[in-house]
Coordinates of C-alpha atoms and ligand atoms in Angstrom, one line a residue:
X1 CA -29.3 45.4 -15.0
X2 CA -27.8 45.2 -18.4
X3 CA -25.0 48.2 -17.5
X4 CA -23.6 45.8 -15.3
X5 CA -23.2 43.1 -18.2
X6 CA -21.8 46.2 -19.9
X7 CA -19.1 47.2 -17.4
X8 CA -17.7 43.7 -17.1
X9 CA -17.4 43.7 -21.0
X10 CA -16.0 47.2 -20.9
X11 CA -12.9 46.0 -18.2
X12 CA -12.2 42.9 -20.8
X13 CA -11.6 44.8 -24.2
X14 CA -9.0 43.4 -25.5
X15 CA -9.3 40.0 -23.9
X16 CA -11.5 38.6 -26.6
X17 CA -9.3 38.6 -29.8
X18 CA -11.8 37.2 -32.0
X19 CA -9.0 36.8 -35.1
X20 CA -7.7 33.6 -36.3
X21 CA -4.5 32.8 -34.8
X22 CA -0.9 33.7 -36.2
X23 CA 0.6 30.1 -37.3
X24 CA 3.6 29.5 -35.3
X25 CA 3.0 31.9 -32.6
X26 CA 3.5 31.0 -28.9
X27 CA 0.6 32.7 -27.6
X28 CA -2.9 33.5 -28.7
X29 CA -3.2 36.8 -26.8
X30 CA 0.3 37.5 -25.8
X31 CA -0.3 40.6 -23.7
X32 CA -3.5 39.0 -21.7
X33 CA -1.8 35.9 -21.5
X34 CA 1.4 37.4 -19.5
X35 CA -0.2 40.2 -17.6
X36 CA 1.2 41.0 -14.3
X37 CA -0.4 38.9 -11.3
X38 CA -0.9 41.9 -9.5
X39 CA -2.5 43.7 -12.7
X40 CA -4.9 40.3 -13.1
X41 CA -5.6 40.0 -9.6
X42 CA -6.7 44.3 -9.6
X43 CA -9.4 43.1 -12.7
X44 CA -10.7 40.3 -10.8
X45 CA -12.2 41.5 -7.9
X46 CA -13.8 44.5 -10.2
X47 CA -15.1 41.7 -12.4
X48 CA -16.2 39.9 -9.0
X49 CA -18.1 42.6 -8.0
X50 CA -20.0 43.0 -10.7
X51 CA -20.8 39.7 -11.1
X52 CA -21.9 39.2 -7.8
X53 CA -24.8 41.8 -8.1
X54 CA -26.0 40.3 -11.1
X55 CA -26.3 36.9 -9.3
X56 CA -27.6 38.9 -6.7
X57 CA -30.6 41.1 -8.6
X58 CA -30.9 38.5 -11.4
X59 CA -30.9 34.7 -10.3
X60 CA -33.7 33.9 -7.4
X61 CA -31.5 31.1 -6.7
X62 CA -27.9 33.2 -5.6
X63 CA -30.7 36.0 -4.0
X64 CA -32.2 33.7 -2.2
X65 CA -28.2 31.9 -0.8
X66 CA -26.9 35.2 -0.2
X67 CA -30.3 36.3 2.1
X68 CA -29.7 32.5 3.8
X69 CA -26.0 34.0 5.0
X70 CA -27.5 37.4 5.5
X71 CA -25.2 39.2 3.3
X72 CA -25.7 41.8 0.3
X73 CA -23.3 42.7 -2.4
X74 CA -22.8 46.0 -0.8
X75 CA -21.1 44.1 2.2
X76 CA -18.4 42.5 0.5
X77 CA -15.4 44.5 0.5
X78 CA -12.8 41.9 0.2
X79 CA -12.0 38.5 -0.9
X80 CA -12.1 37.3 2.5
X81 CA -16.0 38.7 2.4
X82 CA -16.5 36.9 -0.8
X83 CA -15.4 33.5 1.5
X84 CA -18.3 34.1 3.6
X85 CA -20.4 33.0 0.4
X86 CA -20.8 29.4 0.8
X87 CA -19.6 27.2 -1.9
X88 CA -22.6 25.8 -4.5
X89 CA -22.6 22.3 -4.3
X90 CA -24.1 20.7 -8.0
X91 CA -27.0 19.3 -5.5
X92 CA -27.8 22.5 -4.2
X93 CA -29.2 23.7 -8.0
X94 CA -30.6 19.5 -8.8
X95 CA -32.8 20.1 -5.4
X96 CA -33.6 23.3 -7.0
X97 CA -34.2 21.7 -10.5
X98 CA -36.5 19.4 -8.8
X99 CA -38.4 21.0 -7.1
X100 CA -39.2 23.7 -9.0
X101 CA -38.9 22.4 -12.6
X102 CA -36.5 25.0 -13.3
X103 CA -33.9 23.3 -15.6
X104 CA -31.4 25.8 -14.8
X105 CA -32.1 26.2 -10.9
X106 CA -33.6 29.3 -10.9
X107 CA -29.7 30.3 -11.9
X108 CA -30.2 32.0 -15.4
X109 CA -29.7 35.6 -15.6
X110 CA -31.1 36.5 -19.5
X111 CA -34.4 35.7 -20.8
X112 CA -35.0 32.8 -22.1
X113 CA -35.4 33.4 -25.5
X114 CA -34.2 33.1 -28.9
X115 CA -32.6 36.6 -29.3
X116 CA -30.9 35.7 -26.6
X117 CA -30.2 32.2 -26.2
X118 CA -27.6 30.6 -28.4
X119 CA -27.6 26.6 -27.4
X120 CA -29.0 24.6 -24.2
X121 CA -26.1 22.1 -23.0
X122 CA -25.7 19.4 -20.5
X123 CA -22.7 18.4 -18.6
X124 CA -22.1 15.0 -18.1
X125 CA -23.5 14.3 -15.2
X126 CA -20.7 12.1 -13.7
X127 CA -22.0 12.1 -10.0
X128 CA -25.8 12.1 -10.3
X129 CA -29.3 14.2 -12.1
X130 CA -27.4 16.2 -15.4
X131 CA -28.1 19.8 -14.7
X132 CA -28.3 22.6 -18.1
X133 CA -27.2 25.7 -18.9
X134 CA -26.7 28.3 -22.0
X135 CA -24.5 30.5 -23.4
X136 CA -25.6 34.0 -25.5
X137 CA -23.5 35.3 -27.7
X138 CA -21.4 36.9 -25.8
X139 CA -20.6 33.8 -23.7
X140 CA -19.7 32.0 -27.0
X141 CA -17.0 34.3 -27.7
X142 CA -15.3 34.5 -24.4
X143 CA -15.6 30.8 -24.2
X144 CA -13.7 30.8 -27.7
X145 CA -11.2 32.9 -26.8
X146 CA -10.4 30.8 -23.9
X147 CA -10.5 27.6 -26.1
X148 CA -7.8 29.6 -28.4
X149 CA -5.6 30.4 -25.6
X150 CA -5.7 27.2 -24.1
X151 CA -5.5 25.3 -27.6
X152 CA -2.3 27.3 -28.5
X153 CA -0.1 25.1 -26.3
X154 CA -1.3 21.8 -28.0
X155 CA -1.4 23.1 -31.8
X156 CA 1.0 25.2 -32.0
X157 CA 3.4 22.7 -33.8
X158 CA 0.5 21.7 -36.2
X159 CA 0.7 22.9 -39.7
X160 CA -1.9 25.4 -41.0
X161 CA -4.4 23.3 -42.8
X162 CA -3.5 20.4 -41.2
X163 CA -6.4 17.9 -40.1
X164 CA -7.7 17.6 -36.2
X165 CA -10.3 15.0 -35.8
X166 CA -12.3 15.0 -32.6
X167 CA -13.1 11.5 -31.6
X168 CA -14.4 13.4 -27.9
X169 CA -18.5 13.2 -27.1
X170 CA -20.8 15.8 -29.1
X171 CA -23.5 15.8 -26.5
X172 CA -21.2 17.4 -24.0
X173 CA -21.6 21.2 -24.8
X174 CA -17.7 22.1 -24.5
X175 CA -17.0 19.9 -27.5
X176 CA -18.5 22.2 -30.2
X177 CA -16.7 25.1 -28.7
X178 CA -13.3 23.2 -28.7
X179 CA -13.7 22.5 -32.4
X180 CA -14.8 26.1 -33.7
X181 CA -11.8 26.8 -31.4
X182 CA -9.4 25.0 -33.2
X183 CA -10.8 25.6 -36.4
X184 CA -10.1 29.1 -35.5
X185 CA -6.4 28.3 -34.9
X186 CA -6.3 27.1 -38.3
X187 CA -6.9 23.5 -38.2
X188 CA -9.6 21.8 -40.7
X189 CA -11.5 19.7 -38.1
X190 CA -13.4 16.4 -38.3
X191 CA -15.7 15.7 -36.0
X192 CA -16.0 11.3 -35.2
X193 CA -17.8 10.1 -32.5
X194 CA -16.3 7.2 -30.7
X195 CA -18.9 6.3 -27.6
X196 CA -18.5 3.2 -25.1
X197 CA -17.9 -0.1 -26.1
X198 CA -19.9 -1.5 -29.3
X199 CA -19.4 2.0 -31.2
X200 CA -18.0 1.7 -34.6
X201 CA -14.6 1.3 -34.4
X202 CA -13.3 0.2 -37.7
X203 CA -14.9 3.6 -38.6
X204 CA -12.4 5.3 -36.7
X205 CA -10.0 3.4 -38.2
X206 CA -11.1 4.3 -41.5
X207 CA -11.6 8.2 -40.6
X208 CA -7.8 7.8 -39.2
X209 CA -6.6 6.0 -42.3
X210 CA -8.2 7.8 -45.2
X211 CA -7.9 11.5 -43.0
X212 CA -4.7 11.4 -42.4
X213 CA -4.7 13.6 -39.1
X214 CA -1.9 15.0 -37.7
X215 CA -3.6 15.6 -34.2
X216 CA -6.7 14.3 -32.3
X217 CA -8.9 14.3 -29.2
X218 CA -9.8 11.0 -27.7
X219 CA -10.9 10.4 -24.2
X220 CA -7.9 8.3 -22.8
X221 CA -10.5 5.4 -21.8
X222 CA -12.3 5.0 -25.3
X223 CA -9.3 5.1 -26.7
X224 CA -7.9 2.6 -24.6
X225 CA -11.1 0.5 -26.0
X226 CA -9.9 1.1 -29.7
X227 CA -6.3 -0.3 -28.8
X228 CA -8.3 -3.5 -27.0
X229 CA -10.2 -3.6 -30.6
X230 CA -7.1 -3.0 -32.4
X231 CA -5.2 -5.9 -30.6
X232 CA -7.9 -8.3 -31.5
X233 CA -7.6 -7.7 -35.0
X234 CA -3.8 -7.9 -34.9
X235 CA -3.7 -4.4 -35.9
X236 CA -0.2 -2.6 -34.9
X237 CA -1.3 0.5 -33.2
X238 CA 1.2 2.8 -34.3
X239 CA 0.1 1.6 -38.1
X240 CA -3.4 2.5 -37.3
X241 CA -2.1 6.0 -35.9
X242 CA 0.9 6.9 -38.1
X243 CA 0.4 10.3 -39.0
X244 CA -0.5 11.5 -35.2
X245 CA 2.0 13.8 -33.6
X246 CA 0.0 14.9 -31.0
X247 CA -3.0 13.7 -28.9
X248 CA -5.0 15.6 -26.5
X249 CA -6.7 13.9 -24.3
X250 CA -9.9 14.3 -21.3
X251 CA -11.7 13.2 -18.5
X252 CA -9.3 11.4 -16.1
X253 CA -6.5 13.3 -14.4
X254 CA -3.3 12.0 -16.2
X255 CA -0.4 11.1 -14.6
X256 CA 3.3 12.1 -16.2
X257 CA 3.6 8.1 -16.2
X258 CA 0.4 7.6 -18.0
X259 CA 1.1 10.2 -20.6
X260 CA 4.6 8.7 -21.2
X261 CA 3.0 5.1 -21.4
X262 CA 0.3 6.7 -24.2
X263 CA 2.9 8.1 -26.3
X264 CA 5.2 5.3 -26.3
X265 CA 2.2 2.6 -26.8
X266 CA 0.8 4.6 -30.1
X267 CA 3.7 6.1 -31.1
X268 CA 2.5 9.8 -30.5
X269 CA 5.2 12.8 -30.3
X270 CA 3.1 14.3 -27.5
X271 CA 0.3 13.5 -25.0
X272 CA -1.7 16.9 -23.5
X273 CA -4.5 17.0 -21.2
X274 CA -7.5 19.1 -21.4
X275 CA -10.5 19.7 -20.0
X276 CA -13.8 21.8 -20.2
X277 CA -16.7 21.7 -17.5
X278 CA -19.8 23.0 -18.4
X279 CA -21.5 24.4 -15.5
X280 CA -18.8 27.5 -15.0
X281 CA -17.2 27.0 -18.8
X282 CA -14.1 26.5 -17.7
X283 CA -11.1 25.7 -20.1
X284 CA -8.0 24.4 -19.1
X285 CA -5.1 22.5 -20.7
X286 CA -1.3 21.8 -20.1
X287 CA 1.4 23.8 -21.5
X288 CA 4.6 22.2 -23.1
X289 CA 6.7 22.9 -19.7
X290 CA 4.2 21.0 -17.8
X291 CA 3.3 17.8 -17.0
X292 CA -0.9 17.1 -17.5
X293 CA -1.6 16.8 -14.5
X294 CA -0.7 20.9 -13.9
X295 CA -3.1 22.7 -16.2
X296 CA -3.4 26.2 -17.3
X297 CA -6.5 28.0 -16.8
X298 CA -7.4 32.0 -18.1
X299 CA -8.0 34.1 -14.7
X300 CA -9.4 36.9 -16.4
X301 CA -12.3 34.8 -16.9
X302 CA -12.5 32.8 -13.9
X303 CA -12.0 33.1 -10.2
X304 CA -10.2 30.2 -8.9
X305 CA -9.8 28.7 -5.3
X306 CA -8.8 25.9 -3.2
X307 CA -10.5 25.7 -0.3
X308 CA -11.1 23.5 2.9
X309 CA -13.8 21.0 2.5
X310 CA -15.6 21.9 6.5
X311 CA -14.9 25.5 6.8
X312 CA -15.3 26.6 2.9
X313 CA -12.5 29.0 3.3
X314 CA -9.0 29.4 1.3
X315 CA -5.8 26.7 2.0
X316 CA -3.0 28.6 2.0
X317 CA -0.9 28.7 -1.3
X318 CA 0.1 25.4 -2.6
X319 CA -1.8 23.3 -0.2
X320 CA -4.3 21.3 -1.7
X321 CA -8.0 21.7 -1.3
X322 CA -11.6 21.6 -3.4
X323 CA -11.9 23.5 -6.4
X324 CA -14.2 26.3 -6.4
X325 CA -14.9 28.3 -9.5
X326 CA -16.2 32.1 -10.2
X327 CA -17.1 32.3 -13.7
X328 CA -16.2 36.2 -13.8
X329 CA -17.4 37.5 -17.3
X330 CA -20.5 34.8 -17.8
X331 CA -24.0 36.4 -18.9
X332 CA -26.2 33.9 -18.8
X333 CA -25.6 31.9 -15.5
X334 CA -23.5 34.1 -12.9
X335 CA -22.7 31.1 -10.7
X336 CA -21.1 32.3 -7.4
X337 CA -18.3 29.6 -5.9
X338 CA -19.3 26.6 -7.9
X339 CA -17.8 23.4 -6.0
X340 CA -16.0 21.9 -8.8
X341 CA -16.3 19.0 -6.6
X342 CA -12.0 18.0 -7.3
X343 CA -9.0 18.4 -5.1
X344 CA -6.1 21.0 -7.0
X345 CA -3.7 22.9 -5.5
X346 CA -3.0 26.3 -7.3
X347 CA 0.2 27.2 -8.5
X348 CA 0.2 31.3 -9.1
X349 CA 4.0 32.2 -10.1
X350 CA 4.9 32.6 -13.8
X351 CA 5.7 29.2 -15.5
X352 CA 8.5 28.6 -17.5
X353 CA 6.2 29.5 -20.6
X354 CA 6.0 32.5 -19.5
X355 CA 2.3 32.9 -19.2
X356 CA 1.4 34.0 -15.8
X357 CA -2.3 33.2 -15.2
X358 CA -3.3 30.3 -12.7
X359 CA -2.1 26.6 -13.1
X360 CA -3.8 23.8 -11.2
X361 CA -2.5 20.8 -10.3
X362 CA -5.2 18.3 -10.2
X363 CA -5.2 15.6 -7.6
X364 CA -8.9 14.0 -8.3
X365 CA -12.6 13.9 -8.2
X366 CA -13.7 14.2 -4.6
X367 CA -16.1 11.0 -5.2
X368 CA -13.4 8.7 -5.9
X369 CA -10.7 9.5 -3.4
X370 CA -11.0 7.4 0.1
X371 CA -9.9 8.4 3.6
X372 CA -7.8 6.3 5.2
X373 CA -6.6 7.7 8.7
X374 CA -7.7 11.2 7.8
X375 CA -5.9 11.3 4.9
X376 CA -7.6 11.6 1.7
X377 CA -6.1 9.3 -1.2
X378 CA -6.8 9.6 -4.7
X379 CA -6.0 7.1 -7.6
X380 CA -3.7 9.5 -9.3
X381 CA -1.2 9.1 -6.2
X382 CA -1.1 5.1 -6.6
X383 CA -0.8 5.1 -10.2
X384 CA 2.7 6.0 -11.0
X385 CA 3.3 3.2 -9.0
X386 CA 1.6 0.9 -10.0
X387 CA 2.1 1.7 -14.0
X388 CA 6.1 0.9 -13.1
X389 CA 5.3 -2.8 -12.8
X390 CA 5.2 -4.3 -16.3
X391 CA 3.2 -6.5 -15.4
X392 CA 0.6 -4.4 -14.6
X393 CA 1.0 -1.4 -16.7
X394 CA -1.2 0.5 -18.4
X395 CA -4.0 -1.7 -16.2
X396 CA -3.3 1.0 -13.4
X397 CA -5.4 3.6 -15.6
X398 CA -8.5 1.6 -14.6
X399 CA -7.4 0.8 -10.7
X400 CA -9.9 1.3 -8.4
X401 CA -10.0 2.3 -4.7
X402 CA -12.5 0.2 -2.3
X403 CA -13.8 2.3 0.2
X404 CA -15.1 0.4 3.3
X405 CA -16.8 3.0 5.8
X406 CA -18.7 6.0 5.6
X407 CA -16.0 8.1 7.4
X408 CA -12.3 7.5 7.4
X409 CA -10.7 3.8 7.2
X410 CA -7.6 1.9 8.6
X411 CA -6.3 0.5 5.2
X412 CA -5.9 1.5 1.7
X413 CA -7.3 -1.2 -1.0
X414 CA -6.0 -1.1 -4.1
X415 CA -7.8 -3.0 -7.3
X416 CA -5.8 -3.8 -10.0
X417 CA -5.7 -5.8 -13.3
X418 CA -2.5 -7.3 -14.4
X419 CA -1.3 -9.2 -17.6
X420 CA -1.3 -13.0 -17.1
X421 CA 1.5 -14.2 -19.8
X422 CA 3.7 -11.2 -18.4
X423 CA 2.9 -12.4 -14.6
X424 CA 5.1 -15.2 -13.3
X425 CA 4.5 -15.1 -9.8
X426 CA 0.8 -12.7 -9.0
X427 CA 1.8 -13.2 -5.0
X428 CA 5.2 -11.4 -5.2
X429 CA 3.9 -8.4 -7.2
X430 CA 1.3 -8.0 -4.8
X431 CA 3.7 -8.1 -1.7
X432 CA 6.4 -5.9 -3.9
X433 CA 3.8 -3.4 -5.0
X434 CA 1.8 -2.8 -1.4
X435 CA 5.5 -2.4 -0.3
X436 CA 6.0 0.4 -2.2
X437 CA 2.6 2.2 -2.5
X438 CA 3.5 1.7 1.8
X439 CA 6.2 3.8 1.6
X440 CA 5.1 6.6 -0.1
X441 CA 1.9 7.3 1.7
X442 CA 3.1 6.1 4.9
X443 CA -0.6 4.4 5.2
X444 CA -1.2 0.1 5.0
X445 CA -1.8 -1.2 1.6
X446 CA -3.7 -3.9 0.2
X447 CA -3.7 -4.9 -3.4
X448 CA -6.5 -6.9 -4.6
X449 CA -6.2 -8.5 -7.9
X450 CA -9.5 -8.3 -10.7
X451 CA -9.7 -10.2 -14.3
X452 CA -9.7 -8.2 -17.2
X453 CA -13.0 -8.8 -17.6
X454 CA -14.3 -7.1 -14.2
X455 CA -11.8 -4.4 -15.4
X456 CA -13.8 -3.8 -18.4
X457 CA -16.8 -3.8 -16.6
X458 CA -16.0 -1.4 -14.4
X459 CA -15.1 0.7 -17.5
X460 CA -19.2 1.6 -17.7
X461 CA -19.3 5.7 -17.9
X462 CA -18.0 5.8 -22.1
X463 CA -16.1 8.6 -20.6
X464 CA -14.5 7.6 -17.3
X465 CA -13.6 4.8 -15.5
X466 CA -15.6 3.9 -12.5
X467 CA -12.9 4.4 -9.7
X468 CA -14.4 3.8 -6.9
X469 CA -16.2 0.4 -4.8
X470 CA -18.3 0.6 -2.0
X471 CA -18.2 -2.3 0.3
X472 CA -20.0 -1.3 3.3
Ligands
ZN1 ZN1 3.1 27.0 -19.0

């Protein structure tokens, strides 16, 4: 089965660069990057068939799903064959993982050994049992090509030479690839580690002070937490980061509002949003014409589609709908339709970049949207809102929605923390705000007020906020 492997490497030469990057450039890989839609979507579905028979002939688990719909590789013809595939949900490999012992699901394609394997990883395991995977060599280097591509938009201002410290979490497998990435774009990088509460903050400080970066990575919520820490010690936070230009930040979907808040509150000359999800190694990252919530992925390395929760099949163009992911080149683990478990809508014309791969504009994680009268609501709607009260803030990062039935509900509630000395009257920016959110989702509102301190208890994952509270 190894010609396969080879024909999907032989229809991406050239897509994997491999060379530091040109400082200054605009692009990474200029002629990849703004390849004509038609002549990417043409190297897709060749890529897609391939990939499919490996899953196919090489993974008992995809062997098994296909014979379950009663389909082979030989009878899909089209992308609207391919939809007949039903999407993977993360659960449908953790049964798997359980009950076979398999850590990777009975989804890994290579042997399991050292000539082959480079690292084991873990994603995070946001909504339940962490599942693994691996990368060979060859997956490292697509994976850096991506990260260089994607990096290019953040770094491109940054000095050769110039020091990147990565304050992001070094369990999660994409971390070490976004660092050799960067380091590749020229970049001397530092890796910190800045977990939950009660990690070391004044060595961050330190690293910050005596480093002297002119960019970083921080997950907006820990660094939220260094800001608390900062404010107790009476510490200015534009002091503490004065040499920053540019922060990149993950794991929440960031709203234009919350970026702007971020680079007025720390004094940054811009705020990007990244992300990298280890199951199907996809990279993504906005560009300097969009806002973060729009990222740019690389579609000559994954297969990307928005499709209706029930039926499993495409929304038309623009419409918004879960995220489903084809890893197209990967060796190791040739996941078929992995459901990314997020509502995006795609955006496929060229953007004013010029790069014309995929964008997605990011609406949420599935888990923490609510449906209130059949419409699904997700905190990055409300939060706009919300963030132009002053009295509330940057407190709308950590809202949360309370969902009160299993099914759909009658009313959206809305918890939010606001600022007591900025707060004269707490009943007239509830009415004002539950007004307004109203208005623009044409749904009823209710805002609930917390403390700060049940705010910062809800901030348990060290990576993202809880954003959702059963109470049913
Ligand atoms: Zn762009």
């Amino acid at each position: 089965m190894s010609e396969l492997m080879e024909e999907i490497k032989a229809l991406v030469t050239g897509h994997i660069k491999g060379s530091p990057h040109l400082s200054g450039a605009k692009y990474y890989n200029e002629p990849v990057e703004r390849m004509p839609r038609a002549k990417i979507e043409e190297l897709q579905w060749k890529l897609l068939k391939l990939q499919i028979k490996r899953a196919y002939e090489l993974t008992p688990f995809y062997h098994k799903r296909l014979k379950e719909v009663g389909i082979k590789p030989e009878d899909i013809k089209n992308l609207k064959d391919f939809q007949k595939i039903p999407p993977v949900l993360k659960d449908d490999i953790r049964e798997q993982m359980k009950k076979t012992g398999d850590p990777f699901g009975g989804c890994l394609a290579v042997p399991f050994l050292p000539s082959k394997i480079l690292n084991v990883y873990s994603s995070t395991g946001t909504t339940g049992l962490r599942t693994f995977n691996v990368h060979t060599e060859w997956d490292r280097n697509w994976c850096l090509e991506e990260i260089c591509r994607l990096g290019v938009m953040e770094m491109q201002d940054a000095p050769p030479g110039s020091v990147f410290i990565d304050f992001g979490f070094h369990w999660h497998g994409g971390i070490t690839g976004v660092e050799m990435g960067v380091s590749r774009l020229g970049l001397i990088v530092a890796p910190m580690e800045a977990l939950g509460p009660g990690f070391e903050l004044e060595r961050c400080l330190q690293a910050l002070q005596f480093l002297k970066p002119i960019s970083i990575h921080w997950p907006l919520v820990t660094l939220w937490i260094f800001g608390d820490w900062l404010q107790s010690i009476n510490k200015d936070p534009k002091e503490a980061m004065k040499h920053v230009k540019l922060l990149s930040t993950s794991g929440d979907v960031l709203t234009a509002a919350a970026a702007e808040f971020v680079k007025e509150y720390w004094g940054f000359e811009r705020v990007h949003s990244g992300f990298q999800m280890a199951d199907t190694w996809i990279t993504g990252c906005n560009c300097s014409k969009q806002p973060p919530n729009i990222t740019h992925i690389c579609d000559d390395f994954h297969y990307v589609e928005a499709v209706d929760p029930e039926t499993g099949e495409q929304v038309a163009p623009g419409e918004r709908g879960i995220l489903v992911i084809t890893p197209l080149v990967m060796e190791a683990m040739p996941h078929l339709r992995w459901n990314n478990e997020d509502y995006v809508s795609l955006i496929q014309d060229e953007c004013d970049c010029g790069r014309t791969h995929t964008r997605l504009h990011w609406y949420g994680r599935e888990a923490f949207a609510v449906d209130v009268r059949g419409r699904k609501v997700f905190p990055s709607e409300v939060e706009t809102e919300l963030f132009e009260y002053p009295e509330i803030g940057v407190n709308a990062i950590a809202s949360q929605f309370v969902k009160t039935a299993e099914g759909s509900q009658d009313k959206l509630i809305i918890r939010v923390t606001y600022f007591p000395d900025k707060t004269k009257d707490p009943q007239k920016l509830k009415e004002g705000a539950e007004k307004k959110i109203k208005q623009k989702l044409g749904l009823d509102v209710e805002i609930e007020f917390m403390s700060q301190e049940e705010m910062k208890a809800a901030l348990t994952a060290p990576h993202k906020t809880s954003r959702l509270v059963k109470r049913y």
